[in-house]
PDB file of C-alpha atoms and ligand atoms in Angstrom:
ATOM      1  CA  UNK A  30     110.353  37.901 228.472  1.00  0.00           C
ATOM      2  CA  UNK A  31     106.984  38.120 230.371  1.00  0.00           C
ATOM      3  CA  UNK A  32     107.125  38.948 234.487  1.00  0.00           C
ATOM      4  CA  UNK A  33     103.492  38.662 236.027  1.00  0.00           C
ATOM      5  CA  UNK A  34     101.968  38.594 239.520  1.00  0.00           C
ATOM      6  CA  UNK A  35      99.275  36.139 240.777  1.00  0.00           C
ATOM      7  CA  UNK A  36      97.535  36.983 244.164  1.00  0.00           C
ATOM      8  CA  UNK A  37     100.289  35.993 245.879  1.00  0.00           C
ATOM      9  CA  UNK A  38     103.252  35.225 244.012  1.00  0.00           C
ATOM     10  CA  UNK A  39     105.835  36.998 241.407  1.00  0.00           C
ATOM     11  CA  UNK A  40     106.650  35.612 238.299  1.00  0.00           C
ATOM     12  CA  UNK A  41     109.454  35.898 236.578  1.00  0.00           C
ATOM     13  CA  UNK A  42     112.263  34.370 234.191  1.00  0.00           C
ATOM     14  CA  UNK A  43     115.450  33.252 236.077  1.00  0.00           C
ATOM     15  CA  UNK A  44     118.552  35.225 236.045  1.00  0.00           C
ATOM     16  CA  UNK A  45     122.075  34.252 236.883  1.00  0.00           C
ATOM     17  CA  UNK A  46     122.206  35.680 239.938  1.00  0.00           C
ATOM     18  CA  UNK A  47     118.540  33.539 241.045  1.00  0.00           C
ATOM     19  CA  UNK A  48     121.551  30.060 240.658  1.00  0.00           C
ATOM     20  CA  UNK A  49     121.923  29.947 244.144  1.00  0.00           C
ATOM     21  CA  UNK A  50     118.588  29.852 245.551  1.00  0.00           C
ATOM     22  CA  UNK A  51     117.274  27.447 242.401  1.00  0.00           C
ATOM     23  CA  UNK A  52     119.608  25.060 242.876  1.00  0.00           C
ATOM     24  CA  UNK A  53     118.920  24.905 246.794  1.00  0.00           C
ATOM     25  CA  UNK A  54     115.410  24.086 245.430  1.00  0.00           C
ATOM     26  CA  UNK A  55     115.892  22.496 242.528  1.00  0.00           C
ATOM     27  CA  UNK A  56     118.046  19.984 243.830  1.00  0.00           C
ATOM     28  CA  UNK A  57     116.518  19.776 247.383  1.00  0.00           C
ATOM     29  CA  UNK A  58     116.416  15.884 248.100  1.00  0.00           C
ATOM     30  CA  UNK A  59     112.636  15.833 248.004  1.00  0.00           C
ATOM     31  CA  UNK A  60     112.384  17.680 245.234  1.00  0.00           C
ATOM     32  CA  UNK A  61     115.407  16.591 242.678  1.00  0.00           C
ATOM     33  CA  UNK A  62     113.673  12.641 243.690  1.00  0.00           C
ATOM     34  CA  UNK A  63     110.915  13.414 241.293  1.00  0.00           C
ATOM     35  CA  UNK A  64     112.496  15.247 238.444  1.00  0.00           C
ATOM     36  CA  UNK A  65     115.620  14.588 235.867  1.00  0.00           C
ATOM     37  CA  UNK A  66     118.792  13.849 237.152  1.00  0.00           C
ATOM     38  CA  UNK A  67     121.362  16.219 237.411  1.00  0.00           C
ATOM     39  CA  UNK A  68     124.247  15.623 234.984  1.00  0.00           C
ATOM     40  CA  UNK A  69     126.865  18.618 236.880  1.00  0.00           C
ATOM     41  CA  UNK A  70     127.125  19.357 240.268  1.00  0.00           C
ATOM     42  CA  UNK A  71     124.140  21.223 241.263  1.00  0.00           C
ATOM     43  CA  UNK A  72     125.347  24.916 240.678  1.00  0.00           C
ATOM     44  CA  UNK A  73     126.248  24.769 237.895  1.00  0.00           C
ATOM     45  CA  UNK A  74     123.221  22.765 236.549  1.00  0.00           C
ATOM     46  CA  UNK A  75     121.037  25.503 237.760  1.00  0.00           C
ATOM     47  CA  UNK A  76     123.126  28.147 235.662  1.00  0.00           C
ATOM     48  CA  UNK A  77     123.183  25.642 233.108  1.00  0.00           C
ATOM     49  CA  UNK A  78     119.084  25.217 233.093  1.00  0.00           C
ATOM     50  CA  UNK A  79     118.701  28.961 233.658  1.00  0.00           C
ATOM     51  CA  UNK A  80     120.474  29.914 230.286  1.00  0.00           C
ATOM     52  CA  UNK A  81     118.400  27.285 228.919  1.00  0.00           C
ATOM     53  CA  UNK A  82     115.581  28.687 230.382  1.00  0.00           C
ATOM     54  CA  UNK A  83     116.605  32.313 228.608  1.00  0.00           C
ATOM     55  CA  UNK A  84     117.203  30.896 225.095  1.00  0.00           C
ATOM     56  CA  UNK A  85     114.194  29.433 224.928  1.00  0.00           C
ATOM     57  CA  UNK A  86     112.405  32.507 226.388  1.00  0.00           C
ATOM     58  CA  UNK A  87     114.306  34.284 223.149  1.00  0.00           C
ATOM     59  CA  UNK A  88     113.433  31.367 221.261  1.00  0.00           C
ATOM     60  CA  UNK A  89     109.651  30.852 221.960  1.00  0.00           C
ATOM     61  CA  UNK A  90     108.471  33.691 223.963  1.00  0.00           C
ATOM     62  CA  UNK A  91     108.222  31.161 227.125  1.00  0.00           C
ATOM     63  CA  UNK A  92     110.335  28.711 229.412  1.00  0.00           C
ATOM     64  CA  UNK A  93     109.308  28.021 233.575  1.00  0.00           C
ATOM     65  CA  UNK A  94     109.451  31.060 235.463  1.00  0.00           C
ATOM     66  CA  UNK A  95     111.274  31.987 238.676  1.00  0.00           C
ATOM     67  CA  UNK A  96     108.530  31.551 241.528  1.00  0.00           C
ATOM     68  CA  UNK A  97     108.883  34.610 244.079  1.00  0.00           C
ATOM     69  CA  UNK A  98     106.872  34.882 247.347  1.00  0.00           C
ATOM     70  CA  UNK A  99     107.729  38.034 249.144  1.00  0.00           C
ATOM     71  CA  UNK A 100     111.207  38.174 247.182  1.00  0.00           C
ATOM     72  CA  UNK A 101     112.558  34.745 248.042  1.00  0.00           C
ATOM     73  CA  UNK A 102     112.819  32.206 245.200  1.00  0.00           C
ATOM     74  CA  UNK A 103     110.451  29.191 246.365  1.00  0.00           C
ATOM     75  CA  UNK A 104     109.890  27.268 242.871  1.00  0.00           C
ATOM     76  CA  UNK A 105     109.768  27.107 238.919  1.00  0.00           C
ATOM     77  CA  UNK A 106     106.798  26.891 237.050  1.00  0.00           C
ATOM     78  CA  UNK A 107     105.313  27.596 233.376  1.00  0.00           C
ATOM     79  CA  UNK A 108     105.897  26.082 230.456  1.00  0.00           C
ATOM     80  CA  UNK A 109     108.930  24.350 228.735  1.00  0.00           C
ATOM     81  CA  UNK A 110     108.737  23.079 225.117  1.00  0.00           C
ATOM     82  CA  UNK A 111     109.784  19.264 224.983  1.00  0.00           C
ATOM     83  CA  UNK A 112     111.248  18.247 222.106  1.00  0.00           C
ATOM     84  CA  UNK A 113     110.934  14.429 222.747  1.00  0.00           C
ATOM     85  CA  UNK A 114     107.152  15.228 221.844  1.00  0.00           C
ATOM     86  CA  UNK A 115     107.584  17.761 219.844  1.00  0.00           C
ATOM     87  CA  UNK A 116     104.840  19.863 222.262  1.00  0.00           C
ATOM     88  CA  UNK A 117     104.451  22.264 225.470  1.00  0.00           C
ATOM     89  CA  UNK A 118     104.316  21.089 228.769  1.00  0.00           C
ATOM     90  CA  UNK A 119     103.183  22.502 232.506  1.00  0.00           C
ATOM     91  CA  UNK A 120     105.917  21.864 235.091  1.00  0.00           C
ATOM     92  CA  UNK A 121     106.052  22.529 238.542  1.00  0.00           C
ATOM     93  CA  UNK A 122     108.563  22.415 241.489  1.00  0.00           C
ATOM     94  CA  UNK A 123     108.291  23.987 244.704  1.00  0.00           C
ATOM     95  CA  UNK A 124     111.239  23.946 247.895  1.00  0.00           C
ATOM     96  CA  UNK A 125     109.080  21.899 250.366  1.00  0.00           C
ATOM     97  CA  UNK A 126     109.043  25.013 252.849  1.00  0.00           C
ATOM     98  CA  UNK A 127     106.508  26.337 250.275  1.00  0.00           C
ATOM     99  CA  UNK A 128     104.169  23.566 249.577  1.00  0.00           C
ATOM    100  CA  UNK A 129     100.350  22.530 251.071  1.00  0.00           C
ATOM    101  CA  UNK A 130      99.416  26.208 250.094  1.00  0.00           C
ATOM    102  CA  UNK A 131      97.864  25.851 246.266  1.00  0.00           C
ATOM    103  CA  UNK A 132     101.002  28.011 245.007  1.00  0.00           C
ATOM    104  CA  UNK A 133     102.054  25.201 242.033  1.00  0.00           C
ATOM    105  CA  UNK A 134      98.253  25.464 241.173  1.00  0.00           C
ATOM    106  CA  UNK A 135      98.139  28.822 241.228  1.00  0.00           C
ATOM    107  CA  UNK A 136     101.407  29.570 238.836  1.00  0.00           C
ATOM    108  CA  UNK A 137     100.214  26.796 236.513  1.00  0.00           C
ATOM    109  CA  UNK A 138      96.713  28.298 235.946  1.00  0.00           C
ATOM    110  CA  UNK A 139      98.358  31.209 234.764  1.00  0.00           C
ATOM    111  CA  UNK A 140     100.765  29.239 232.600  1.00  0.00           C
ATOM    112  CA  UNK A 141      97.782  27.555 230.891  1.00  0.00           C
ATOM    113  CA  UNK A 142      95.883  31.162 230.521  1.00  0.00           C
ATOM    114  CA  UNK A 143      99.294  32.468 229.056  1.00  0.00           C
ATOM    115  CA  UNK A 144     100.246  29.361 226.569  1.00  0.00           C
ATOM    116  CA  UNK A 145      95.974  29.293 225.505  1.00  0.00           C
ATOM    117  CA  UNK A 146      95.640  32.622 225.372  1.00  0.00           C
ATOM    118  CA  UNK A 147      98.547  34.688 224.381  1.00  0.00           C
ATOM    119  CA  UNK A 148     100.515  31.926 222.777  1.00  0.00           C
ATOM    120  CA  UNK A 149      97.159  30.763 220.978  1.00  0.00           C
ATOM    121  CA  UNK A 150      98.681  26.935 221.560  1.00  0.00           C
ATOM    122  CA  UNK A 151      96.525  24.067 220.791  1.00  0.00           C
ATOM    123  CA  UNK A 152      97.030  21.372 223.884  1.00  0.00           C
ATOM    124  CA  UNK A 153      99.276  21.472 227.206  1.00  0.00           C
ATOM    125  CA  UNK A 154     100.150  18.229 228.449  1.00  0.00           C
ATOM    126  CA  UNK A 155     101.737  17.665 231.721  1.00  0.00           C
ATOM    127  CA  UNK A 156     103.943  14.668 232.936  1.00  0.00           C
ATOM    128  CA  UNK A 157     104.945  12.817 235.703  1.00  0.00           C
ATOM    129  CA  UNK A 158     106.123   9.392 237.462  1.00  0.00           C
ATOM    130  CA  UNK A 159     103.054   6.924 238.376  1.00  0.00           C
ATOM    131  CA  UNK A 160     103.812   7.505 242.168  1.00  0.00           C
ATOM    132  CA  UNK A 161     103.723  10.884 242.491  1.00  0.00           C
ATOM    133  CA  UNK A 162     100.256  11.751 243.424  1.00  0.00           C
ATOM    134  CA  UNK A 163     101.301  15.624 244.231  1.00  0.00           C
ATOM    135  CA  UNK A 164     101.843  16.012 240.820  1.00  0.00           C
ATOM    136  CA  UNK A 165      98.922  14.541 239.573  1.00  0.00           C
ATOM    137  CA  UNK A 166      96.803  16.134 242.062  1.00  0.00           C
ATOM    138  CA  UNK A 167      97.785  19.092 240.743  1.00  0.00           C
ATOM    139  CA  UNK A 168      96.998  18.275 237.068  1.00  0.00           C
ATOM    140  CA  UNK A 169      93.904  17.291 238.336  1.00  0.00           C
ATOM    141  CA  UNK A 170      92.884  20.755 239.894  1.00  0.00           C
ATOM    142  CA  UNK A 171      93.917  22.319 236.982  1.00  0.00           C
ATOM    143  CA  UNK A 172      91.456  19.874 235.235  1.00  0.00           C
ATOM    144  CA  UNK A 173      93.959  18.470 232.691  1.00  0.00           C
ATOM    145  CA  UNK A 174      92.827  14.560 231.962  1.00  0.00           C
ATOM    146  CA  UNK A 175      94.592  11.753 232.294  1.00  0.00           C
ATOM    147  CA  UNK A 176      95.234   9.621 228.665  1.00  0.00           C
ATOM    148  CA  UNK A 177      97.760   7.190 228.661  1.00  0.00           C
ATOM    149  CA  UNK A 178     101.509   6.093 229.778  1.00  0.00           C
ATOM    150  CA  UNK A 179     104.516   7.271 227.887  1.00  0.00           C
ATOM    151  CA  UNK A 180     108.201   6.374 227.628  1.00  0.00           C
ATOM    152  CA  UNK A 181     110.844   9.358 228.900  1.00  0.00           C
ATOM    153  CA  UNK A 182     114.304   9.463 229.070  1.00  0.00           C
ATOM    154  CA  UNK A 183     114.623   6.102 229.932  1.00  0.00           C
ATOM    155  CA  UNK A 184     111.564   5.829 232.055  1.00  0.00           C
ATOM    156  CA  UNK A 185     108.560   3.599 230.975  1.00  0.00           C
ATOM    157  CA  UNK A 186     105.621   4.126 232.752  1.00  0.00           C
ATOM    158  CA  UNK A 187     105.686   7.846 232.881  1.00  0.00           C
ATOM    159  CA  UNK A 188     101.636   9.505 233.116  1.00  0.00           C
ATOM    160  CA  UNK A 189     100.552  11.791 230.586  1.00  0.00           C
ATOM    161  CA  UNK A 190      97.738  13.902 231.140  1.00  0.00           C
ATOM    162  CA  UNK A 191      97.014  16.710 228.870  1.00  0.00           C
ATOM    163  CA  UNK A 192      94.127  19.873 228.253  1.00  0.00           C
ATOM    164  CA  UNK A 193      93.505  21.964 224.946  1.00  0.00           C
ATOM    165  CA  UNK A 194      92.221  25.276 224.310  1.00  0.00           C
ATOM    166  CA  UNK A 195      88.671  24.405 223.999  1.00  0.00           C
ATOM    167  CA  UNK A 196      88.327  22.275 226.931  1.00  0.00           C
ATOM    168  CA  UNK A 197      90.421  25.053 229.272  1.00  0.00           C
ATOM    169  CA  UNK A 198      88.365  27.478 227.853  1.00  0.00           C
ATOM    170  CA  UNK A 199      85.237  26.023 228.861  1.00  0.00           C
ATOM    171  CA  UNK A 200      86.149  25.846 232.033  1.00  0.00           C
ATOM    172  CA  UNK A 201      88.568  28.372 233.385  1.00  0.00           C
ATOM    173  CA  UNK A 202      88.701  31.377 235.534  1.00  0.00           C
ATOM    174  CA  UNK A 203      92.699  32.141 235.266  1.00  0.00           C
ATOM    175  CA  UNK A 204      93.694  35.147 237.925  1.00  0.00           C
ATOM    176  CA  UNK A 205      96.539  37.090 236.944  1.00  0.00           C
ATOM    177  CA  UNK A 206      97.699  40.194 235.382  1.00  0.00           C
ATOM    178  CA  UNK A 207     100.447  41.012 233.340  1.00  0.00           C
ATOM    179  CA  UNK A 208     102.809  43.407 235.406  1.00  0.00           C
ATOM    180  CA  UNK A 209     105.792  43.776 232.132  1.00  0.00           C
TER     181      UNK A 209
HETATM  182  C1  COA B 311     104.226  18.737 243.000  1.00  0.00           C
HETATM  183  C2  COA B 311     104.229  19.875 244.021  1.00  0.00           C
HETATM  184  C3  COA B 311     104.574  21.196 243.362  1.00  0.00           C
HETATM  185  C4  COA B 311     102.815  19.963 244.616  1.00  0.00           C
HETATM  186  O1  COA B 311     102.836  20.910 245.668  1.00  0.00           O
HETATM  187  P1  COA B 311     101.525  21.156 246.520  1.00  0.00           P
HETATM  188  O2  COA B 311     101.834  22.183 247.524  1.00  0.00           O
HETATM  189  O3  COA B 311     100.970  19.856 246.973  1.00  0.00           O
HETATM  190  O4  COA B 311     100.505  21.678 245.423  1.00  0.00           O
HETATM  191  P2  COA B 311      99.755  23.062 245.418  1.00  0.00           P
HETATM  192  O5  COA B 311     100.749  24.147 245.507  1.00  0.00           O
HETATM  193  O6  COA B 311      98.821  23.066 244.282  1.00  0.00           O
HETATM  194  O7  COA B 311      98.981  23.026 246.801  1.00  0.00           O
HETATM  195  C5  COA B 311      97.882  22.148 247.004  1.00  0.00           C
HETATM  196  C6  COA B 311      97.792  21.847 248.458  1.00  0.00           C
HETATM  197  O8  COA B 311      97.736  23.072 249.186  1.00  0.00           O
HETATM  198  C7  COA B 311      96.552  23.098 249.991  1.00  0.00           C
HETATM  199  N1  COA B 311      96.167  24.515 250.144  1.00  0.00           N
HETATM  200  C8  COA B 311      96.373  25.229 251.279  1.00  0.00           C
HETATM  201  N2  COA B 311      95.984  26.500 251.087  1.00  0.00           N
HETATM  202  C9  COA B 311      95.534  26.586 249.815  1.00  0.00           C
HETATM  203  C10 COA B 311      95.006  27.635 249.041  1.00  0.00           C
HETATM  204  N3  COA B 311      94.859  28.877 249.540  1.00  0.00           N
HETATM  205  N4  COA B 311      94.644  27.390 247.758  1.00  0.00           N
HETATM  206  C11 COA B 311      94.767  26.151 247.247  1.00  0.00           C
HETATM  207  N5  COA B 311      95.269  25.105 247.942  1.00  0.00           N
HETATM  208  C12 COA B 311      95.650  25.319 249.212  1.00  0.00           C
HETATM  209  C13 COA B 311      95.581  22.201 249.247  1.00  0.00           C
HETATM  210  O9  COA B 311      94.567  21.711 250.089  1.00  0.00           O
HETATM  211  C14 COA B 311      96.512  21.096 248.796  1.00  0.00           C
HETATM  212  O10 COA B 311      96.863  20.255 249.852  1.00  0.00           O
HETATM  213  P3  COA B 311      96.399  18.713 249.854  1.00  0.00           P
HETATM  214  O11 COA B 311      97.030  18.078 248.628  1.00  0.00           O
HETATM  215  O12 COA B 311      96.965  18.199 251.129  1.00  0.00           O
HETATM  216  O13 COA B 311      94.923  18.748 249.763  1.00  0.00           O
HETATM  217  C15 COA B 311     105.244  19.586 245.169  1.00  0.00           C
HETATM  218  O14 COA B 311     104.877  18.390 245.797  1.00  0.00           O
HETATM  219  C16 COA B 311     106.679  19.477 244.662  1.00  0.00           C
HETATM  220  O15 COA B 311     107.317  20.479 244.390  1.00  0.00           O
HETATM  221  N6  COA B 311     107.173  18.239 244.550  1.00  0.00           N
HETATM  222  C17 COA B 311     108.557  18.007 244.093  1.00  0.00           C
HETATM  223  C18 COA B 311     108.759  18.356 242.642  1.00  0.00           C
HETATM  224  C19 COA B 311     107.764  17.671 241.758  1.00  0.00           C
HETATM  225  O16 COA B 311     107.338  16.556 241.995  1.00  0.00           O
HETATM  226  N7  COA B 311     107.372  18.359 240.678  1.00  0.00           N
HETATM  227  C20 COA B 311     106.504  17.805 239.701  1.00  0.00           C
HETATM  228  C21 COA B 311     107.257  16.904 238.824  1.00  0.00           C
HETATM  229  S1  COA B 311     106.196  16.292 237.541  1.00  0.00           S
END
């Protein structure tokens, strides 16, 4: 499992003891509007996606991190393996308290260094519903590119954009240091 530090932020995978303060993000109203419903009460989802999170860390050497500012939890970022496409992807999710300050940008343009350059992977896509232009605003800083729409669980009209390793390379100046 890889910890790292950005400029501003800590990195790091999700443990149990994190369930608390995910879930109060996670599952924040304004947040939980934009991403998969939860199918337990939220608690116990947020252990639930946290030992997810950990098996796939064993797994495939990644999974969203744990986004710390000053010790508090305030997100989840990185990347998550979806098997629906048989690829990675670059999430985001940040408690509202924390956003308007570049932090989802920042995690994710060490997600993409990590995946490109440690994990040698060949294209990061990213995903999200047509309305939400946070999101894409994001992908676009990041300077992923918009291709096409895509069906997801259950949801038609879902945006893909996507970057590879060439492209990223070409134009990328990722900030971050591995701290263990
Ligand atoms: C998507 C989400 C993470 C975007 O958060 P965000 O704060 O807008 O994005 P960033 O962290 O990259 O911050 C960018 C904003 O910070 C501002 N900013 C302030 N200080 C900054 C700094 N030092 N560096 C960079 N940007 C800064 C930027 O101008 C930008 O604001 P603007 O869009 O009004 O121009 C957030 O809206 C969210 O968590 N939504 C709910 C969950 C969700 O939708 N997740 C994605 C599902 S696909």
């Amino acid at each position: 499992m890889i910890a790292l530090r950005t400029e501003r932020l800590t990195l790091r995978p999700l443990v149990e003891t994190d369930a608390e303060a995910y879930a109060a993000m996670r599952y924040h109203p304004e947040v939980a509007k934009w991403l998969s419903p939860a199918d337990d009460e939220p608690l116990r989802a947020a252990r639930a996606s946290i030992g997810r999170f950990a098996a796939s860390w064993q797994e495939r050497r990644y999974a969203p991190w744990g986004v710390f500012r000053q010790g508090t939890l305030i997100g989840h970022g990185g990347l998550n393996f979806v098997p629906e496409f048989g690829e990675t992807e670059v999430l985001w999710a940040l408690h509202p308290d924390a956003w308007g300050h570049g932090y989802a940008t920042e995690v994710a343009r060490v997600a993409l260094a990590y995946g490109f350059d440690d994990l040698g992977l060949e294209r990061i896509f990213a995903i999200t519903l047509p309305d939400n232009t946070a999101s894409q605003a994001v992908m676009k800083r990041l300077g992923l590119t918009y291709r096409r729409r895509v069906t997801y669980k259950g949801f038609t009209d879902i945006v893909w954009f996507d970057t590879n390793r060439e492209i990223w390379k070409a134009g990328a100046m990722p900030n971050s240091s591995v701290a263990s």
